[in-house]
Amino acid sequence: MKHIIAFAGSNSSTSINKQLATYAASLVNGVEVKVLDLNDFELPLYGMDYELAHGIPDNAKKFLDIIKSSDGIVLSLAEHNGTYATVFKNLFDWMSRIDGKLWSDKPMLLMATSPGGRGGATALEIAQGRFVYMGGNIVGSFSLPSFGDNFSDGKITNQELNSQLLGEVEQFSESL
């Protein structure tokens, strides 16, 4: 059986992106899903001086090991000030110090959502442009606008948007 991981690029205890990632992962048939929480992988703020004095923190190594041992990644990015959240960028930076191709060419369903009408599209675009240089194999992408209007009870309520996601999930599933 294939094993996929799902997580949000957020450390909010009520993360809408974690809700979206969990839902999308639940739509992938015939896989074991492990939902990760960035709060379980606390890291100091990346800095070269810190790295030289203390080395790379174990939590960065652990998260990277989880990526490498998975068969696929479902990731939904929170958008803060027009880019992905600091907590995600910090994890990303630490992992890149271990392996510049940190995504390990694992099939990835890359998503974003927000309360606003653009659904985190800016963070999604930035990630799509950057991840390919870091071993990212993005096989599907999806942006969910107006989370509060389009998601309820653990699922997307707007049928058109749900159909779009199902298409992306199908592409992701076929790539595993």
N, CA and C of each residue as an Amber inpcrd file, in Angstrom:
protein
   528
   0.8430000  -1.1830000   0.0000000   0.0000000   0.0000000   0.0000000
   0.8860000   1.2440000   0.0000000   0.4990000   2.2170000  -0.7920000
   1.2180000   3.4920000  -0.8470000   0.9290000   4.3020000   0.4100000
   1.8920000   5.1400000   0.7510000   1.8060000   5.9620000   1.9530000
   1.9980000   7.4230000   1.5450000   1.0140000   8.2840000   1.8490000
   1.1510000   9.7030000   1.5490000   1.0950000  10.5110000   2.8410000
   1.6840000  11.6830000   2.7720000   1.6090000  12.6070000   3.8950000
   0.7920000  13.8170000   3.4640000   0.1150000  14.4140000   4.4260000
  -0.6790000  15.6210000   4.1820000  -0.3790000  16.6010000   5.3030000
  -0.1780000  17.8600000   4.9380000   0.0590000  18.8760000   5.9550000
  -0.2090000  20.2580000   5.3940000  -0.3050000  21.1880000   6.3200000
  -0.5070000  22.5900000   5.9670000   0.7740000  23.3540000   6.2250000
   1.0130000  24.3670000   5.4400000   2.1320000  25.2660000   5.6690000
   1.7340000  26.3110000   6.6840000   1.2550000  25.8560000   7.8330000
   0.7160000  26.7230000   8.8750000   0.9020000  26.0440000  10.2220000
   0.9950000  26.8520000  11.2720000   1.0280000  26.2780000  12.6150000
  -0.1980000  26.6980000  13.4280000  -1.2160000  27.1810000  12.7600000
  -2.4550000  27.5540000  13.4360000  -3.1850000  26.3000000  13.9100000
  -3.6730000  26.3380000  15.1450000  -4.4190000  25.1930000  15.6720000
  -5.7640000  25.0250000  14.9640000  -6.2190000  26.0570000  14.2860000
  -7.4860000  25.9960000  13.5380000  -7.2390000  26.1930000  12.0430000
  -6.0970000  25.7590000  11.5680000  -5.6760000  26.0010000  10.1860000
  -6.7010000  25.5320000   9.1490000  -7.1440000  26.4700000   8.3360000
  -8.0380000  26.1170000   7.2320000  -7.2700000  25.3390000   6.1700000
  -5.9810000  25.5790000   6.0540000  -5.1750000  24.8350000   5.0880000
  -4.9770000  23.3900000   5.5250000  -4.8790000  23.1540000   6.8250000
  -4.7990000  21.7720000   7.3040000  -6.1240000  21.0570000   7.0300000
  -7.2360000  21.7580000   7.1920000  -8.5360000  21.1630000   6.8860000
  -8.6220000  20.7830000   5.4060000  -8.1480000  21.6720000   4.5400000
  -8.1800000  21.3870000   3.1040000  -7.2510000  20.2260000   2.7640000
  -6.0380000  20.2170000   3.3050000  -5.0960000  19.1300000   3.0220000
  -5.6440000  17.7870000   3.4940000  -6.2450000  17.7790000   4.6640000
  -6.8200000  16.5480000   5.2160000  -7.9540000  16.0470000   4.3220000
  -8.8140000  16.9710000   3.8950000  -9.9220000  16.5840000   3.0080000
  -9.3920000  16.0310000   1.6910000  -8.4690000  16.7440000   1.0590000
  -7.9400000  16.2950000  -0.2330000  -7.2890000  14.9200000  -0.0990000
  -6.5210000  14.7080000   0.9650000  -5.8640000  13.4120000   1.1630000
  -6.8890000  12.3000000   1.3550000  -8.0190000  12.6280000   1.9680000
  -9.0580000  11.6150000   2.1920000  -9.7040000  11.1520000   0.8860000
  -9.5320000  11.9290000  -0.1630000 -10.1070000  11.5880000  -1.4590000
  -9.2250000  10.6480000  -2.2790000  -8.0000000  10.4340000  -1.8130000
  -7.0760000   9.5450000  -2.5210000  -7.3630000   8.1210000  -2.0620000
  -7.7630000   7.2800000  -2.9990000  -8.1370000   5.8970000  -2.6830000
  -6.9250000   4.9790000  -2.6060000  -7.0220000   3.9940000  -1.7230000
  -6.0330000   2.9310000  -1.6620000  -4.6790000   3.3430000  -1.1130000
  -4.6500000   4.3720000  -0.2770000  -3.3930000   4.8060000   0.3310000
  -3.5600000   4.9410000   1.8360000  -2.4520000   4.8800000   2.5230000
  -2.4310000   5.1940000   3.9430000  -2.0250000   6.6600000   4.0450000
  -2.7780000   7.4420000   4.8260000  -2.5270000   8.8780000   4.9580000
  -2.0240000   9.1900000   6.3530000  -0.9450000   9.9520000   6.4170000
  -0.4490000  10.4710000   7.6880000  -0.5550000  11.9910000   7.6180000
  -1.3770000  12.5720000   8.4980000  -1.5420000  14.0230000   8.5550000
  -0.5420000  14.5630000   9.5670000   0.2910000  15.4780000   9.1130000
   1.3330000  16.0690000   9.9500000   0.9010000  17.4490000  10.4300000
   1.4470000  17.8510000  11.5740000   1.1810000  19.1680000  12.1350000
   2.5330000  19.8360000  12.3890000   2.7370000  21.0160000  11.8140000
   4.0230000  21.6930000  11.9750000   4.3410000  22.0040000  13.4340000
   3.3260000  22.0680000  14.2840000   3.5660000  22.3010000  15.7110000
   4.3370000  21.1560000  16.3680000   4.3250000  19.9970000  15.7420000
   5.0640000  18.8500000  16.2620000   6.5330000  18.8680000  15.8380000
   6.9160000  19.9030000  15.0800000   8.2730000  20.0050000  14.5470000
   8.8330000  21.4100000  14.7710000   8.7720000  21.8520000  16.0130000
   9.2670000  23.1980000  16.3320000  10.7350000  23.3300000  15.9760000
  11.0620000  24.4960000  15.4320000  12.4320000  24.7670000  15.0070000
  12.8250000  26.1890000  15.3780000  14.1070000  26.3950000  15.6870000
  14.5630000  27.7740000  15.8600000  14.5550000  28.4700000  14.4990000
  14.5280000  29.7760000  14.5180000  14.5880000  30.5390000  13.2820000
  15.9130000  30.2430000  12.5890000  15.8280000  29.9310000  11.2720000
  17.0620000  29.5850000  10.5670000  18.0170000  30.7800000  10.5300000
  19.2720000  30.4960000  10.7620000  20.3480000  31.4640000  10.6110000
  21.6580000  30.7070000  10.5070000  22.5400000  31.1890000   9.6560000
  23.8070000  30.5030000   9.4530000  24.6180000  30.4350000  10.7530000
  24.5970000  31.5120000  11.5530000  25.3310000  31.4860000  12.8150000
  24.7830000  30.3950000  13.7350000  23.4570000  30.2610000  13.7860000
  22.8530000  29.2130000  14.6050000  23.2800000  27.8390000  14.0870000
  23.2180000  27.6590000  12.7770000  23.5910000  26.3680000  12.2030000
  25.0450000  26.0230000  12.5150000  25.9440000  26.9950000  12.3980000
  27.3530000  26.7420000  12.6830000  27.5900000  26.4070000  14.1560000
  26.8450000  27.0650000  15.0430000  27.0270000  26.8380000  16.4770000
  26.3480000  25.5650000  16.9760000  25.1930000  25.2180000  16.3940000
  24.3890000  24.1280000  16.9480000  24.1050000  22.9850000  15.9740000
  24.3860000  23.1820000  14.7140000  24.0590000  22.1660000  13.7230000
  22.6020000  22.2540000  13.3020000  22.1820000  21.2840000  12.5500000
  20.8080000  21.2480000  12.0470000  19.9210000  20.5530000  13.0800000
  18.8210000  21.1900000  13.4650000  17.9490000  20.6100000  14.4890000
  17.3450000  19.2640000  14.0630000  17.1550000  18.3990000  15.0490000
  16.5940000  17.0730000  14.7810000  15.2310000  17.1410000  14.1090000
  14.3910000  18.1250000  14.4740000  13.0530000  18.1940000  13.8710000
  13.0950000  18.4410000  12.3760000  14.0880000  19.1560000  11.8880000
  14.2390000  19.3430000  10.4380000  14.6010000  18.0150000   9.7850000
  15.4770000  17.2740000  10.4280000  15.8770000  15.9590000   9.9110000
  14.6950000  14.9970000   9.9230000  13.9290000  15.0220000  11.0160000
  12.7660000  14.1290000  11.1210000  11.7440000  14.4130000  10.0320000
  11.4430000  15.7030000   9.8060000  10.4470000  16.0510000   8.7960000
  10.9300000  15.6250000   7.4120000  12.1910000  15.8760000   7.1220000
  12.7430000  15.4750000   5.8280000  12.6980000  13.9610000   5.6610000
  12.9870000  13.2220000   6.7110000  12.9110000  11.7560000   6.6480000
  11.4850000  11.2960000   6.3390000  10.5000000  11.9800000   6.9140000
   9.1050000  11.6330000   6.6340000   8.7830000  11.8760000   5.1630000
   9.2390000  12.9870000   4.6230000   9.0300000  13.2620000   3.1960000
   9.6630000  12.1570000   2.3610000  10.9090000  11.8480000   2.6410000
  11.6440000  10.8610000   1.8500000  11.0290000   9.4630000   1.9300000
  10.4050000   9.1400000   3.0610000   9.8230000   7.8060000   3.2080000
   8.3940000   7.7210000   2.6820000   7.8300000   8.8370000   2.2440000
   6.4640000   8.8270000   1.7210000   6.4740000   8.5280000   0.2210000
   5.2810000   8.2100000  -0.2890000   5.1130000   8.0130000  -1.7270000
   4.5230000   9.2370000  -2.4070000   4.0150000  10.1810000  -1.6230000
   3.4160000  11.3870000  -2.1780000   3.1150000  12.3970000  -1.0910000
   2.9250000  13.6440000  -1.5100000   2.7440000  14.7620000  -0.5950000
   1.5060000  15.5590000  -0.9720000   0.6430000  15.8090000  -0.0020000
  -0.4790000  16.7280000  -0.1550000  -0.1740000  17.9010000   0.7650000
   0.0180000  19.0650000   0.1860000   0.4210000  20.2390000   0.9460000
  -0.4820000  21.4140000   0.5880000  -1.0220000  22.0620000   1.6090000
  -1.8180000  23.2730000   1.4080000  -1.1460000  24.4150000   2.1580000
  -0.7940000  25.4550000   1.4270000  -0.0240000  26.5640000   1.9740000
  -0.8960000  27.7060000   2.4600000  -0.5990000  28.1600000   3.6560000
  -1.2170000  29.3860000   4.1600000  -0.4930000  30.5650000   3.5190000
  -1.2310000  31.6230000   3.2390000  -0.6260000  32.8190000   2.6580000
  -0.5900000  33.9280000   3.6980000   0.6060000  34.4400000   3.9350000
   0.8050000  35.5720000   4.8380000   1.5380000  36.6620000   4.0690000
   0.9350000  37.8120000   3.9640000   1.5690000  38.9480000   3.2950000
   2.0730000  38.6030000   1.8930000   1.2890000  37.8350000   1.1740000
   1.5950000  37.5440000  -0.2200000   2.6020000  36.4420000  -0.4670000
   2.9420000  35.6720000   0.5460000   3.8290000  34.5290000   0.3550000
   3.4770000  33.4680000   1.3880000   4.2070000  32.3510000   1.3740000
   3.8680000  31.3340000   2.3650000   4.2920000  31.7630000   3.7580000
   3.6700000  31.1440000   4.7390000   3.8410000  31.5210000   6.1380000
   5.2790000  31.2940000   6.6080000   5.7100000  32.1080000   7.5520000
   7.0710000  32.0480000   8.0880000   7.3970000  30.6690000   8.6550000
   6.4590000  30.0600000   9.3640000   6.7270000  28.7540000   9.9690000
   7.0590000  27.7180000   8.8890000   6.3710000  27.7880000   7.7550000
   6.6700000  26.8680000   6.6590000   8.0080000  27.2180000   6.0150000
   8.2300000  28.4950000   5.7640000   9.4900000  28.9280000   5.1260000
  10.6740000  28.5310000   5.9900000  10.5370000  28.6410000   7.2910000
  11.6160000  28.2610000   8.1930000  11.9210000  26.7610000   8.0940000
  10.8860000  25.9360000   8.1060000  11.0690000  24.4910000   7.9430000
  11.7070000  24.1910000   6.5910000  11.2030000  24.8230000   5.5570000
  11.7160000  24.6740000   4.1890000  13.2080000  25.0250000   4.1550000
  13.5840000  26.1470000   4.7820000  14.9820000  26.5740000   4.8020000
  15.8680000  25.5700000   5.5310000  15.4270000  25.0920000   6.6970000
  16.2180000  24.1120000   7.4370000  16.3950000  22.8300000   6.6250000
  15.3170000  22.3300000   6.0300000  15.4290000  21.0800000   5.2640000
  16.3390000  21.2520000   4.0630000  16.3170000  22.4270000   3.4460000
  17.1630000  22.6540000   2.2720000  18.6450000  22.6370000   2.6240000
  18.9810000  22.8610000   3.8920000  20.3760000  22.7920000   4.3360000
  20.8540000  21.3390000   4.4010000  19.9030000  20.4080000   4.5090000
  20.2330000  18.9800000   4.5340000  20.2810000  18.4420000   3.1110000
  19.2720000  18.8200000   2.3170000  19.1380000  18.3120000   0.9500000
  18.4950000  19.3900000   0.0890000  19.2320000  19.9050000  -0.8560000
  18.7210000  20.9510000  -1.7490000  17.5410000  20.4960000  -2.5910000
  17.3890000  19.1980000  -2.7590000  16.2500000  18.6370000  -3.5060000
  15.2940000  17.9810000  -2.5120000  14.9360000  18.7350000  -1.4810000
  14.2250000  18.2070000  -0.3320000  12.9020000  17.5270000  -0.6450000
  12.2440000  17.8970000  -1.7350000  10.9650000  17.2560000  -2.0530000
  11.1600000  15.8750000  -2.6830000  12.3990000  15.5390000  -3.0250000
  12.7760000  14.1810000  -3.4530000  11.9730000  13.6530000  -4.6360000
  11.5000000  14.5430000  -5.4900000  10.7170000  14.1630000  -6.6800000
   9.4690000  13.3530000  -6.3490000   8.9760000  13.4910000  -5.1210000
   7.7300000  12.8120000  -4.7410000   6.5650000  13.5290000  -5.4190000
   5.5890000  12.7850000  -5.9440000   4.4120000  13.4460000  -6.5060000
   3.7690000  14.3370000  -5.4400000   3.3890000  15.5360000  -5.8540000
   2.8640000  16.5160000  -4.9130000   1.5760000  17.1320000  -5.4440000
   0.5730000  17.1410000  -4.5800000  -0.6390000  17.9200000  -4.8140000
  -0.4650000  19.1770000  -3.9840000  -0.2750000  20.2930000  -4.6530000
   0.0190000  21.5580000  -3.9960000  -1.2190000  22.4370000  -4.0310000
  -1.6000000  22.9380000  -2.8590000  -2.8340000  23.7030000  -2.7430000
  -2.6330000  24.9150000  -1.8470000  -3.6580000  25.7520000  -1.8290000
  -3.7260000  26.8830000  -0.9040000  -5.1850000  27.2770000  -0.7600000
  -5.4930000  27.8530000   0.3840000  -6.8080000  28.4410000   0.5890000
  -6.6570000  29.6380000   1.5030000  -7.6650000  30.4790000   1.5030000
  -7.6910000  31.6430000   2.3850000  -9.1370000  32.0890000   2.5240000
  -9.4020000  32.9800000   3.4690000 -10.7550000  33.5160000   3.5920000
 -11.1310000  34.4150000   2.4050000 -10.1320000  34.9110000   1.7070000
 -10.3770000  35.8520000   0.6120000 -10.6370000  35.2060000  -0.7370000
 -10.9710000  36.0280000  -1.6840000 -11.3700000  35.5910000  -3.0120000
 -10.2660000  35.0090000  -3.8750000  -9.0150000  35.2420000  -3.5190000
  -7.9140000  34.6760000  -4.3230000  -7.4500000  33.3150000  -3.7950000
  -7.9040000  32.9300000  -2.6190000  -7.6310000  31.5800000  -2.1220000
  -6.1660000  31.2360000  -1.9530000  -5.3490000  32.2170000  -1.5880000
  -3.9300000  31.9220000  -1.4040000  -3.1760000  31.7430000  -2.7070000
  -3.7420000  32.2330000  -3.7990000  -3.1540000  32.0150000  -5.1290000
  -1.7300000  32.5490000  -5.2490000  -1.4240000  33.6400000  -4.5740000
  -0.0830000  34.2120000  -4.6780000   0.9510000  33.2790000  -4.0550000
   0.6700000  32.7650000  -2.8760000   1.5920000  31.8080000  -2.2480000
   1.7320000  30.5570000  -3.0980000   0.6410000  30.1130000  -3.6700000
   0.6580000  28.9320000  -4.5320000   1.5510000  29.1650000  -5.7510000
   1.4180000  30.3130000  -6.3820000   2.2370000  30.6410000  -7.5530000
   3.7160000  30.6970000  -7.1930000   4.0390000  31.2990000  -6.0630000
   5.4380000  31.3760000  -5.6260000   5.9930000  29.9740000  -5.4060000
   5.2410000  29.1400000  -4.7260000   5.6850000  27.7710000  -4.4570000
   5.8560000  26.9810000  -5.7510000   4.9270000  27.1200000  -6.6820000
   5.0310000  26.4030000  -7.9490000   6.3010000  26.8050000  -8.6920000
   6.6540000  28.0670000  -8.6260000   7.8590000  28.5360000  -9.2930000
   9.1380000  28.1030000  -8.5990000   9.0970000  27.9240000  -7.2880000
  10.2990000  27.6190000  -6.5100000  10.5220000  26.1220000  -6.2910000
   9.4660000  25.3930000  -5.9970000   9.6110000  23.9900000  -5.5960000
  10.2460000  23.1160000  -6.6720000  10.0170000  23.4330000  -7.9340000
  10.5810000  22.6060000  -9.0110000  12.1030000  22.5700000  -8.9490000
  12.7180000  23.6320000  -8.4320000  14.1690000  23.6680000  -8.2970000
  14.6510000  22.9210000  -7.0610000  13.7050000  22.5340000  -6.2210000
  14.0320000  21.8620000  -4.9680000  13.5200000  20.4120000  -4.9680000
  13.4560000  19.8060000  -6.1410000  13.0050000  18.4210000  -6.2480000
  11.5080000  18.2540000  -6.1970000  10.7700000  19.3330000  -6.4250000
   9.3120000  19.2690000  -6.3940000   8.7380000  18.7050000  -7.6760000
   7.9100000  17.7040000  -7.5400000   7.2260000  17.0830000  -8.6730000
   5.7350000  17.3860000  -8.5100000   5.3540000  18.6050000  -8.8740000
   3.9800000  19.0670000  -8.6820000   3.1140000  18.4910000  -9.8000000
   2.2570000  17.5450000  -9.4340000   1.4170000  16.8730000 -10.4210000
  -0.0140000  17.4020000 -10.4060000  -0.3290000  18.2340000  -9.4260000
  -1.6530000  18.8330000  -9.3410000  -1.5900000  20.0660000  -8.4590000
  -2.4400000  21.0340000  -8.7580000  -2.5100000  22.2230000  -7.9060000
  -3.9550000  22.6920000  -7.8330000  -4.2660000  23.3560000  -6.7210000
  -5.6420000  23.7760000  -6.4840000  -5.6630000  24.9340000  -5.5040000
  -6.4690000  25.9260000  -5.8080000  -6.6780000  27.0600000  -4.9160000
  -8.1620000  27.1370000  -4.5780000  -8.4500000  27.1860000  -3.2840000
  -9.8360000  27.2920000  -2.8290000 -10.0830000  28.7020000  -2.3130000
 -10.8420000  29.5060000  -3.0550000 -11.1480000  30.8600000  -2.5930000
 -12.2330000  30.8530000  -1.5220000 -12.2970000  31.9230000  -0.7630000
 -13.3940000  32.1550000   0.1900000 -13.7120000  30.9050000   1.0070000
 -12.7270000  30.4470000   1.7610000 -12.8510000  29.2020000   2.5150000
 -14.1560000  29.1180000   3.2960000 -14.5090000  30.1680000   4.0070000
 -15.7080000  30.1490000   4.8470000 -16.9950000  29.9460000   4.0730000
 -17.0170000  30.3480000   2.8130000 -18.2050000  30.1850000   1.9660000
 -18.2270000  28.8470000   1.2350000 -17.0600000  28.2200000   1.0790000
 -16.9550000  27.0490000   0.2100000 -16.5280000  25.7570000   0.9020000
 -16.3520000  25.7910000   2.2290000 -15.9080000  24.6050000   2.9500000
 -16.6720000  24.5190000   4.2580000 -17.2470000  23.3690000   4.5170000
 -18.0090000  23.1800000   5.7560000 -18.0640000  21.6970000   6.0860000
 -18.0830000  21.3800000   7.3640000 -18.1900000  19.9960000   7.8240000
 -17.1390000  19.0900000   7.1930000 -15.9100000  19.6210000   7.0500000
 -14.7980000  18.8040000   6.5740000 -14.7280000  18.5750000   5.0850000
 -15.5070000  19.3340000   4.3040000 -15.4600000  19.1250000   2.8450000
 -15.8190000  20.4140000   2.1000000 -15.4770000  20.4190000   0.8150000
 -15.8230000  21.5460000  -0.0570000 -17.3000000  21.4370000  -0.3930000
 -18.0260000  22.5230000  -0.1880000 -19.4710000  22.5240000  -0.4280000
 -19.8470000  23.0440000  -1.8090000 -18.9700000  23.7870000  -2.4390000
 -19.2170000  24.2920000  -3.7910000 -18.8860000  23.1680000  -4.7730000
 -19.8950000  22.6860000  -5.4940000 -19.7150000  21.5060000  -6.3510000
 -18.7230000  21.7410000  -7.4900000 -18.7230000  22.9290000  -8.0650000
 -17.7820000  23.2200000  -9.1550000 -16.3380000  23.1680000  -8.6480000
 -16.1060000  23.7900000  -7.4950000 -14.7630000  23.7620000  -6.9210000
 -14.3820000  22.3530000  -6.4700000 -15.3310000  21.6190000  -5.9190000
 -15.0550000  20.2500000  -5.5070000 -14.6890000  19.3900000  -6.7180000
 -15.3720000  19.5990000  -7.8260000 -15.0510000  18.8550000  -9.0570000
 -13.6380000  19.1760000  -9.5440000 -13.2610000  20.4540000  -9.4350000
 -11.8880000  20.8330000  -9.8080000 -10.8760000  20.0920000  -8.9390000
 -11.1210000  20.0680000  -7.6380000 -10.2060000  19.3670000  -6.7450000
 -10.1670000  17.8760000  -7.0640000 -11.3250000  17.2760000  -7.3210000
 -11.3610000  15.8480000  -7.6500000 -10.5000000  15.5380000  -8.8720000
 -10.4990000  16.4230000  -9.8520000  -9.6530000  16.2450000 -11.0340000
  -8.1670000  16.2780000 -10.6710000  -7.8040000  17.1940000  -9.7950000
  -6.4060000  17.2890000  -9.3610000  -6.0170000  16.0790000  -8.5130000
  -6.9200000  15.6160000  -7.6680000  -6.6700000  14.4320000  -6.8530000
  -6.4820000  13.2080000  -7.7470000  -7.2630000  13.1120000  -8.8030000
  -7.1300000  11.9920000  -9.7360000  -5.7530000  11.9890000 -10.3760000
  -5.2790000  13.1560000 -10.8270000  -3.9350000  13.2520000 -11.4060000
  -2.8770000  12.8260000 -10.3850000  -3.0340000  13.3090000  -9.1550000
  -2.1130000  12.9510000  -8.0760000  -2.1240000  11.4470000  -7.8420000
  -3.3060000  10.8620000  -7.7470000  -3.4450000   9.4220000  -7.5060000
  -2.7620000   8.6070000  -8.5970000  -2.9430000   9.0220000  -9.8420000
  -2.3450000   8.2950000 -10.9700000  -0.8300000   8.3680000 -10.9590000
  -0.2750000   9.3990000 -10.3300000   1.1820000   9.5730000 -10.3230000
   1.8780000   8.7890000  -9.2020000   1.0880000   8.2420000  -8.2750000
   1.6880000   7.5270000  -7.1410000   2.2340000   6.1700000  -7.5610000
